[in-house]
Structure formats: C-alpha cells, structure tokens
PDB file of C-alpha atoms and ligand atoms in Angstrom:
ATOM      1  CA  MET A   1     -10.780   3.279  43.444  1.00 54.00           C
ATOM      2  CA  LEU A   2     -13.749   3.073  41.697  1.00 60.00           C
ATOM      3  CA  LYS A   3     -12.300   0.796  39.526  1.00 60.00           C
ATOM      4  CA  ALA A   4     -10.837  -1.472  41.874  1.00 61.00           C
ATOM      5  CA  LEU A   5     -13.585  -1.862  43.299  1.00 59.00           C
ATOM      6  CA  THR A   6     -16.115  -2.814  40.205  1.00 58.00           C
ATOM      7  CA  ASP A   7     -13.665  -5.429  39.039  1.00 55.00           C
ATOM      8  CA  LEU A   8     -13.460  -7.101  42.755  1.00 57.00           C
ATOM      9  CA  PHE A   9     -17.447  -7.296  42.355  1.00 61.00           C
ATOM     10  CA  PHE A  10     -17.745  -7.923  38.518  1.00 64.00           C
ATOM     11  CA  PRO A  11     -14.069  -9.346  37.992  1.00 70.00           C
ATOM     12  CA  LYS A  12     -13.358  -9.529  33.747  1.00 88.00           C
ATOM     13  CA  ALA A  13     -12.820 -12.779  32.302  1.00 92.00           C
ATOM     14  CA  CYS A  14     -10.683 -13.833  29.527  1.00 94.00           C
ATOM     15  CA  VAL A  15     -12.391 -13.884  26.124  1.00 91.00           C
ATOM     16  CA  GLY A  16      -9.657 -17.627  25.002  1.00 89.00           C
ATOM     17  CA  CYS A  17     -10.312 -19.560  28.309  1.00 90.00           C
ATOM     18  CA  ASP A  18     -13.132 -17.829  31.011  1.00 90.00           C
ATOM     19  CA  ALA A  19     -10.573 -17.374  33.399  1.00 93.00           C
ATOM     20  CA  PHE A  20     -10.959 -14.128  35.186  1.00 92.00           C
ATOM     21  CA  LEU A  21      -7.798 -11.327  34.489  1.00 93.00           C
ATOM     22  CA  MET A  22      -5.101 -10.181  36.520  1.00 91.00           C
ATOM     23  CA  SER A  23      -5.548  -6.608  36.961  1.00 88.00           C
ATOM     24  CA  ASN A  24      -2.630  -6.545  35.275  1.00 88.00           C
ATOM     25  CA  GLU A  25      -4.002  -8.893  32.127  1.00 89.00           C
ATOM     26  CA  ALA A  26      -6.546  -7.601  29.450  1.00 88.00           C
ATOM     27  CA  ILE A  27      -9.212  -9.541  27.278  1.00 91.00           C
ATOM     28  CA  ILE A  28      -6.945 -12.184  26.913  1.00 93.00           C
ATOM     29  CA  CYS A  29      -5.060 -13.736  30.032  1.00 94.00           C
ATOM     30  CA  ALA A  30      -1.217 -14.403  29.713  1.00 94.00           C
ATOM     31  CA  ASN A  31      -2.001 -18.142  29.327  1.00 94.00           C
ATOM     32  CA  CYS A  32      -3.920 -17.939  26.573  1.00 93.00           C
ATOM     33  CA  ARG A  33      -1.698 -15.189  24.872  1.00 93.00           C
ATOM     34  CA  HIS A  34       1.207 -17.728  25.481  1.00 94.00           C
ATOM     35  CA  GLU A  35      -0.815 -20.485  24.151  1.00 93.00           C
ATOM     36  CA  LEU A  36      -1.657 -18.646  20.764  1.00 95.00           C
ATOM     37  CA  PRO A  37      -0.890 -21.256  18.077  1.00 96.00           C
ATOM     38  CA  LEU A  38       0.987 -18.358  15.787  1.00 97.00           C
ATOM     39  CA  THR A  39       2.019 -19.537  12.437  1.00 97.00           C
ATOM     40  CA  SER A  40       5.070 -17.508  11.191  1.00 96.00           C
ATOM     41  CA  HIS A  41       4.579 -16.692   7.682  1.00 96.00           C
ATOM     42  CA  HIS A  42       5.406 -13.752   8.110  1.00 95.00           C
ATOM     43  CA  LEU A  43       9.324 -14.991   8.749  1.00 95.00           C
ATOM     44  CA  HIS A  44       8.335 -16.356   5.333  1.00 95.00           C
ATOM     45  CA  GLN A  45       7.773 -14.733   1.952  1.00 93.00           C
ATOM     46  CA  GLU A  46       6.315 -17.846   0.650  1.00 96.00           C
ATOM     47  CA  ASN A  47       3.681 -19.380   2.922  1.00 98.00           C
ATOM     48  CA  GLU A  48       0.106 -21.337   3.615  1.00 98.00           C
ATOM     49  CA  THR A  49      -1.591 -17.237   2.899  1.00 98.00           C
ATOM     50  CA  THR A  50       0.133 -16.556  -0.281  1.00 98.00           C
ATOM     51  CA  GLN A  51      -0.017 -20.331  -1.495  1.00 97.00           C
ATOM     52  CA  LYS A  52      -3.788 -20.275  -0.913  1.00 97.00           C
ATOM     53  CA  PHE A  53      -3.958 -17.441  -3.662  1.00 97.00           C
ATOM     54  CA  TYR A  54      -1.327 -19.046  -6.693  1.00 97.00           C
ATOM     55  CA  GLY A  55      -3.276 -19.752  -9.874  1.00 96.00           C
ATOM     56  CA  ARG A  56      -6.121 -16.924  -8.613  1.00 96.00           C
ATOM     57  CA  ILE A  57      -5.037 -13.902  -7.821  1.00 97.00           C
ATOM     58  CA  GLN A  58      -1.485 -12.054  -8.018  1.00 97.00           C
ATOM     59  CA  VAL A  59      -0.470 -11.154  -4.180  1.00 98.00           C
ATOM     60  CA  GLU A  60       2.669  -9.140  -3.561  1.00 97.00           C
ATOM     61  CA  TYR A  61       2.667 -10.333   0.342  1.00 97.00           C
ATOM     62  CA  GLY A  62       0.201 -12.461   2.401  1.00 98.00           C
ATOM     63  CA  SER A  63       0.139 -13.284   6.585  1.00 98.00           C
ATOM     64  CA  SER A  64      -1.901 -14.287   8.742  1.00 98.00           C
ATOM     65  CA  PHE A  65      -1.347 -13.782  12.778  1.00 98.00           C
ATOM     66  CA  MET A  66      -2.285 -16.978  14.090  1.00 97.00           C
ATOM     67  CA  TYR A  67      -4.091 -20.489  13.389  1.00 97.00           C
ATOM     68  CA  PHE A  68      -7.869 -21.034  13.498  1.00 97.00           C
ATOM     69  CA  HIS A  69      -9.118 -24.281  14.929  1.00 92.00           C
ATOM     70  CA  LYS A  70     -12.328 -25.424  15.361  1.00 90.00           C
ATOM     71  CA  LYS A  71     -13.643 -25.212  19.124  1.00 89.00           C
ATOM     72  CA  GLY A  72      -9.539 -23.917  19.930  1.00 90.00           C
ATOM     73  CA  ILE A  73      -9.202 -20.546  21.468  1.00 93.00           C
ATOM     74  CA  VAL A  74      -8.591 -18.587  18.483  1.00 96.00           C
ATOM     75  CA  GLN A  75     -12.444 -19.575  17.642  1.00 95.00           C
ATOM     76  CA  GLU A  76     -13.241 -18.266  20.962  1.00 94.00           C
ATOM     77  CA  ILE A  77     -11.473 -15.538  20.331  1.00 95.00           C
ATOM     78  CA  ILE A  78     -12.658 -14.500  16.857  1.00 96.00           C
ATOM     79  CA  HIS A  79     -16.338 -14.837  17.985  1.00 95.00           C
ATOM     80  CA  SER A  80     -16.018 -12.748  21.080  1.00 94.00           C
ATOM     81  CA  LEU A  81     -14.967 -10.007  18.539  1.00 96.00           C
ATOM     82  CA  LYS A  82     -18.082 -11.010  15.879  1.00 95.00           C
ATOM     83  CA  TYR A  83     -20.498 -11.330  17.723  1.00 93.00           C
ATOM     84  CA  ARG A  84     -20.152 -10.573  21.154  1.00 92.00           C
ATOM     85  CA  GLY A  85     -19.120  -6.976  20.490  1.00 93.00           C
ATOM     86  CA  HIS A  86     -15.456  -7.352  21.539  1.00 94.00           C
ATOM     87  CA  GLU A  87     -13.985  -4.611  18.901  1.00 95.00           C
ATOM     88  CA  GLU A  88     -10.963  -4.574  21.095  1.00 94.00           C
ATOM     89  CA  ILE A  89     -10.080  -7.572  20.707  1.00 96.00           C
ATOM     90  CA  GLY A  90      -9.360  -6.470  16.879  1.00 97.00           C
ATOM     91  CA  THR A  91      -6.849  -3.558  18.560  1.00 97.00           C
ATOM     92  CA  LEU A  92      -5.369  -6.159  20.653  1.00 95.00           C
ATOM     93  CA  ILE A  93      -4.286  -8.523  17.979  1.00 97.00           C
ATOM     94  CA  GLY A  94      -3.269  -5.476  15.549  1.00 98.00           C
ATOM     95  CA  ASP A  95      -0.976  -4.139  18.263  1.00 97.00           C
ATOM     96  CA  TRP A  96       0.046  -7.669  18.597  1.00 96.00           C
ATOM     97  CA  TYR A  97       1.347  -8.461  14.444  1.00 98.00           C
ATOM     98  CA  SER A  98       2.611  -4.942  13.856  1.00 98.00           C
ATOM     99  CA  GLU A  99       5.617  -5.684  16.221  1.00 97.00           C
ATOM    100  CA  ASP A 100       5.984  -8.880  14.099  1.00 97.00           C
ATOM    101  CA  LEU A 101       5.446  -6.788  10.434  1.00 97.00           C
ATOM    102  CA  LYS A 102       7.171  -3.860  11.606  1.00 95.00           C
ATOM    103  CA  ASP A 103      10.850  -4.688   9.448  1.00 94.00           C
ATOM    104  CA  ASN A 104       8.620  -6.263   7.180  1.00 94.00           C
ATOM    105  CA  ALA A 105       9.911  -4.309   3.413  1.00 94.00           C
ATOM    106  CA  ILE A 106       7.055  -4.903   1.004  1.00 94.00           C
ATOM    107  CA  LEU A 107       4.456  -3.818   3.260  1.00 93.00           C
ATOM    108  CA  LYS A 108       6.760  -0.187   3.977  1.00 94.00           C
ATOM    109  CA  THR A 109       5.004   0.379  -0.022  1.00 97.00           C
ATOM    110  CA  VAL A 110       1.877  -0.155   1.023  1.00 98.00           C
ATOM    111  CA  ASP A 111      -0.543   2.918   0.449  1.00 98.00           C
ATOM    112  CA  SER A 112      -3.476   2.106   1.925  1.00 98.00           C
ATOM    113  CA  ILE A 113      -5.351  -0.612   3.645  1.00 98.00           C
ATOM    114  CA  ILE A 114      -8.981  -2.062   2.601  1.00 98.00           C
ATOM    115  CA  PRO A 115     -11.102  -4.585   5.312  1.00 98.00           C
ATOM    116  CA  VAL A 116     -13.335  -7.096   3.555  1.00 97.00           C
ATOM    117  CA  PRO A 117     -16.564  -4.854   4.034  1.00 95.00           C
ATOM    118  CA  LEU A 118     -20.147  -6.268   5.873  1.00 92.00           C
ATOM    119  CA  HIS A 119     -23.257  -5.879   3.484  1.00 88.00           C
ATOM    120  CA  PRO A 120     -24.448  -2.139   4.666  1.00 88.00           C
ATOM    121  CA  LYS A 121     -27.401  -4.385   6.227  1.00 88.00           C
ATOM    122  CA  LYS A 122     -25.421  -6.728   8.105  1.00 89.00           C
ATOM    123  CA  LEU A 123     -23.270  -3.787   9.209  1.00 92.00           C
ATOM    124  CA  LYS A 124     -26.553  -1.934  10.642  1.00 92.00           C
ATOM    125  CA  GLU A 125     -27.642  -5.333  12.224  1.00 92.00           C
ATOM    126  CA  ARG A 126     -24.124  -6.144  14.063  1.00 93.00           C
ATOM    127  CA  GLY A 127     -23.174  -2.286  14.323  1.00 95.00           C
ATOM    128  CA  TYR A 128     -19.316  -2.716  13.043  1.00 96.00           C
ATOM    129  CA  ASN A 129     -17.429  -4.279  11.235  1.00 97.00           C
ATOM    130  CA  GLN A 130     -15.003  -6.658  13.145  1.00 97.00           C
ATOM    131  CA  VAL A 131     -11.732  -6.272  11.118  1.00 98.00           C
ATOM    132  CA  THR A 132     -11.976  -2.216  11.525  1.00 98.00           C
ATOM    133  CA  THR A 133     -10.267  -2.182  15.088  1.00 98.00           C
ATOM    134  CA  PHE A 134      -7.877  -4.613  13.320  1.00 98.00           C
ATOM    135  CA  GLY A 135      -7.306  -2.256  10.260  1.00 98.00           C
ATOM    136  CA  LYS A 136      -7.394   1.080  12.690  1.00 98.00           C
ATOM    137  CA  SER A 137      -4.086  -0.924  14.518  1.00 98.00           C
ATOM    138  CA  LEU A 138      -2.120  -1.870  11.813  1.00 98.00           C
ATOM    139  CA  SER A 139      -3.463   2.208  10.116  1.00 98.00           C
ATOM    140  CA  TYR A 140      -1.941   3.695  12.924  1.00 98.00           C
ATOM    141  CA  ASN A 141       1.399   1.658  13.581  1.00 97.00           C
ATOM    142  CA  PHE A 142       2.524   1.991   9.877  1.00 97.00           C
ATOM    143  CA  GLU A 143       1.216   5.315   9.352  1.00 97.00           C
ATOM    144  CA  ILE A 144      -0.399   4.086   6.526  1.00 98.00           C
ATOM    145  CA  PRO A 145      -4.631   5.657   5.738  1.00 98.00           C
ATOM    146  CA  LEU A 146      -7.712   2.752   6.479  1.00 98.00           C
ATOM    147  CA  ASP A 147      -9.866   2.868   3.548  1.00 98.00           C
ATOM    148  CA  GLU A 148     -13.120   1.735   4.201  1.00 96.00           C
ATOM    149  CA  THR A 149     -15.177   3.289   1.432  1.00 95.00           C
ATOM    150  CA  LEU A 150     -13.354   1.833  -1.410  1.00 96.00           C
ATOM    151  CA  LEU A 151     -15.076  -1.494  -1.539  1.00 96.00           C
ATOM    152  CA  ARG A 152     -18.446  -2.186  -1.384  1.00 93.00           C
ATOM    153  CA  ARG A 153     -20.121  -5.589  -0.865  1.00 90.00           C
ATOM    154  CA  ASN A 154     -23.356  -4.986  -3.133  1.00 82.00           C
ATOM    155  CA  ARG A 155     -25.286  -7.841  -2.140  1.00 68.00           C
ATOM    156  CA  TYR A 156     -25.707 -10.824  -0.314  1.00 57.00           C
ATOM    157  CA  SER A 157     -23.585 -13.564  -0.167  1.00 53.00           C
ATOM    158  CA  LYS A 158     -25.503 -16.838  -0.984  1.00 53.00           C
ATOM    159  CA  THR A 159     -22.352 -19.098  -1.607  1.00 50.00           C
ATOM    160  CA  GLN A 160     -23.670 -21.625   0.750  1.00 49.00           C
ATOM    161  CA  THR A 161     -26.821 -22.488  -0.879  1.00 48.00           C
ATOM    162  CA  LEU A 162     -25.494 -21.621  -5.027  1.00 49.00           C
ATOM    163  CA  LYS A 163     -22.472 -23.337  -5.173  1.00 48.00           C
ATOM    164  CA  ASN A 164     -23.471 -26.628  -6.022  1.00 46.00           C
ATOM    165  CA  SER A 165     -25.385 -25.200  -9.000  1.00 49.00           C
ATOM    166  CA  ILE A 166     -22.892 -22.319 -10.114  1.00 48.00           C
ATOM    167  CA  GLY A 167     -19.827 -22.213  -9.067  1.00 49.00           C
ATOM    168  CA  ARG A 168     -18.071 -20.764  -5.500  1.00 49.00           C
ATOM    169  CA  ALA A 169     -15.684 -18.138  -6.898  1.00 46.00           C
ATOM    170  CA  ASP A 170     -18.244 -17.120  -9.662  1.00 46.00           C
ATOM    171  CA  VAL A 171     -20.971 -16.181  -7.223  1.00 48.00           C
ATOM    172  CA  THR A 172     -19.019 -14.599  -4.908  1.00 47.00           C
ATOM    173  CA  GLN A 173     -16.754 -12.300  -7.079  1.00 46.00           C
ATOM    174  CA  ALA A 174     -20.496 -10.679  -8.601  1.00 59.00           C
ATOM    175  CA  LEU A 175     -20.460  -9.441  -4.563  1.00 84.00           C
ATOM    176  CA  PHE A 176     -18.086  -6.425  -4.477  1.00 92.00           C
ATOM    177  CA  ASP A 177     -17.757  -3.444  -6.483  1.00 91.00           C
ATOM    178  CA  VAL A 178     -14.398  -0.903  -6.400  1.00 95.00           C
ATOM    179  CA  ASN A 179     -15.403   2.609  -6.241  1.00 93.00           C
ATOM    180  CA  PHE A 180     -12.091   4.575  -7.512  1.00 94.00           C
ATOM    181  CA  ASN A 181     -10.729   6.883  -9.601  1.00 95.00           C
ATOM    182  CA  GLU A 182      -7.235   8.310 -10.691  1.00 97.00           C
ATOM    183  CA  GLU A 183      -6.044   8.786  -7.467  1.00 96.00           C
ATOM    184  CA  HIS A 184      -6.448   5.312  -6.973  1.00 97.00           C
ATOM    185  CA  HIS A 185      -4.397   4.288 -10.117  1.00 98.00           C
ATOM    186  CA  ASN A 186      -0.631   2.591  -9.035  1.00 98.00           C
ATOM    187  CA  LYS A 187      -1.340   2.244  -5.468  1.00 98.00           C
ATOM    188  CA  HIS A 188      -0.983  -1.266  -3.319  1.00 98.00           C
ATOM    189  CA  TYR A 189      -3.131  -2.389  -1.357  1.00 98.00           C
ATOM    190  CA  LEU A 190      -3.692  -4.432   1.743  1.00 98.00           C
ATOM    191  CA  LEU A 191      -6.750  -6.395   2.056  1.00 98.00           C
ATOM    192  CA  ILE A 192      -7.517  -7.442   5.623  1.00 98.00           C
ATOM    193  CA  ASP A 193     -10.222  -9.735   6.957  1.00 98.00           C
ATOM    194  CA  ASP A 194     -10.767 -11.999  10.281  1.00 98.00           C
ATOM    195  CA  VAL A 195     -10.457 -15.601   9.193  1.00 97.00           C
ATOM    196  CA  LEU A 196      -8.948 -17.095   5.747  1.00 98.00           C
ATOM    197  CA  THR A 197     -10.463 -20.604   5.323  1.00 96.00           C
ATOM    198  CA  THR A 198     -11.428 -21.134   2.114  1.00 95.00           C
ATOM    199  CA  GLY A 199      -9.983 -17.387   0.794  1.00 96.00           C
ATOM    200  CA  ALA A 200     -12.920 -17.373  -2.152  1.00 94.00           C
ATOM    201  CA  THR A 201     -14.063 -13.833   0.396  1.00 94.00           C
ATOM    202  CA  LEU A 202     -10.821 -12.694  -0.233  1.00 96.00           C
ATOM    203  CA  GLU A 203     -10.096 -13.498  -3.988  1.00 96.00           C
ATOM    204  CA  ALA A 204     -13.579 -11.901  -5.394  1.00 94.00           C
ATOM    205  CA  CYS A 205     -12.599  -8.540  -3.304  1.00 96.00           C
ATOM    206  CA  GLY A 206      -8.987  -8.861  -4.612  1.00 97.00           C
ATOM    207  CA  LYS A 207     -10.241  -9.165  -7.925  1.00 95.00           C
ATOM    208  CA  ALA A 208     -11.903  -6.065  -7.736  1.00 95.00           C
ATOM    209  CA  ILE A 209      -9.208  -4.123  -6.379  1.00 97.00           C
ATOM    210  CA  LEU A 210      -6.639  -5.454  -9.561  1.00 97.00           C
ATOM    211  CA  LYS A 211      -9.442  -3.958 -11.763  1.00 96.00           C
ATOM    212  CA  ILE A 212      -7.809  -0.615 -10.766  1.00 97.00           C
ATOM    213  CA  PRO A 213      -5.156   0.017 -13.380  1.00 98.00           C
ATOM    214  CA  GLY A 214      -1.464  -0.630 -12.103  1.00 98.00           C
ATOM    215  CA  ALA A 215      -2.875  -1.833  -8.479  1.00 98.00           C
ATOM    216  CA  LYS A 216      -1.173  -4.020  -6.518  1.00 98.00           C
ATOM    217  CA  LEU A 217      -2.624  -6.200  -3.795  1.00 98.00           C
ATOM    218  CA  SER A 218      -1.335  -7.763  -0.402  1.00 98.00           C
ATOM    219  CA  ILE A 219      -3.024 -10.187   2.016  1.00 98.00           C
ATOM    220  CA  ILE A 220      -3.320 -10.200   6.261  1.00 98.00           C
ATOM    221  CA  THR A 221      -5.618 -11.822   8.321  1.00 98.00           C
ATOM    222  CA  MET A 222      -6.299 -12.540  11.591  1.00 98.00           C
ATOM    223  CA  ALA A 223      -6.343 -15.633  11.889  1.00 98.00           C
ATOM    224  CA  PHE A 224      -5.498 -19.337   9.241  1.00 98.00           C
ATOM    225  CA  SER A 225      -7.609 -21.992   8.776  1.00 97.00           C
ATOM    226  CA  HIS A 226      -6.790 -25.315   7.172  1.00 93.00           C
ATOM    227  CA  SER A 227     -10.608 -26.130   6.826  1.00 79.00           C
TER     228      SER A 227
HETATM  229 ZN1   ZN B 301      -7.484 -17.003  29.075  1.00 59.72          ZN
END
C-alpha cells in the first residue's frame, strides 16, 4: 500500500525515454525495451566485436548486446548507469543477455569473469564500477565467479591528450597490471565492459590477461559503438 502510494505521487520514469513507468515495468519501459537496437552478435561466431580485435589480441569469443548511437536510447541507458547511480541497469542488461547467451558452448568453458577496472580514485568518486552489476548478473546466471582483483588500473588514462605524440595503444597498455599466481594459469577469462568503441582499453586489459601462461580470453560488452 505504501509503495503504491509512493509510486502514485512519485512515479518512476524510464531511463531511456523519461516516460512514466507502469506498475509492471522497472527501469526501462516496454517501448524502449522493444526498440533497443540489438546486435545479434551472439548468433555469429565472427561478428563486429570479434572483428574489432583482429590482429590485436586473440579472442575466443566476443559479442556485444546492443548498438550505441549518440543521442539514442542506449546512450541514455548507459549514461544513467554510469553517471546517475542506476547500477540496477547493469543487472537488467546482464539478465537479458544471459537469456541470449545461455546455450553458448564457448562461454561454458569460462573460469572467471573480469570487469574492466576503474582507477581507484575514480571508483572512490563514482562509488561503484558501472560494469560490476552486469558482471554479477552474468556470474549468477552462468555460475562463474566474478574476479575484481586480478586486473588493476594503475594510473589515470591520458590517452586523449597523449595520442598525438605517442601511439594510443602504447599509452593504454601500460595502464593495467595483472596480479596472478600459478592458480591463474591455463584459465579462460571473460573480460567485460560497458561500451566497445575503439577497443583500446579492452585490448590493453586483454594483453595484460594474456601474460598469464596458458590464458584464453573472451570479451562481452553491453554496447557496441561504430564511431
Ligand atoms: Zn522508455
């Protein structure tokens, strides 16, 4: 009763389009859900996500859930997840994507899920890593442990300002450390992130993970951007 009253006076808005949510909707309205530009990457072993890493790092499996367009619904959703404290969006996307991915044979061989880490200073400012809830959802649905300690971002990314004088990839490569011991050898790691754009960050993380002897790498992101 109290919740119904609260909802009546403070109706919740959809994070995609700002429309008021119906009582049977949560976070994202049914219209936005149906209009999400899905990639269908999971239906193809080779797709735009895997192609992004050709000649850069060896990827066993790669896919992104939806397309990111500037000023589109997905930008609104990701923005709400990253900057407006709506961590529950990651859970929702993780649950939707788990449904698509549940029969994937390669993912059944994954030993550990690794979110792209934030710099500790940024983590303190934001209060959460925007990829964590997505990772927790995949972890729960696939019964694969989430590991937020293996990778560490060791300084702020200065890629934007340095990319003219020094190669972008070379700069970002030095940003991630991997803390591993023998128990980490010969494992399959699933690296996850919010939006795949140039792939420079994921490539740098991937290279760090692939320093572990016998490591295999797969990559899943919530969104894929063509720009
Ligand atoms: Zn909506």
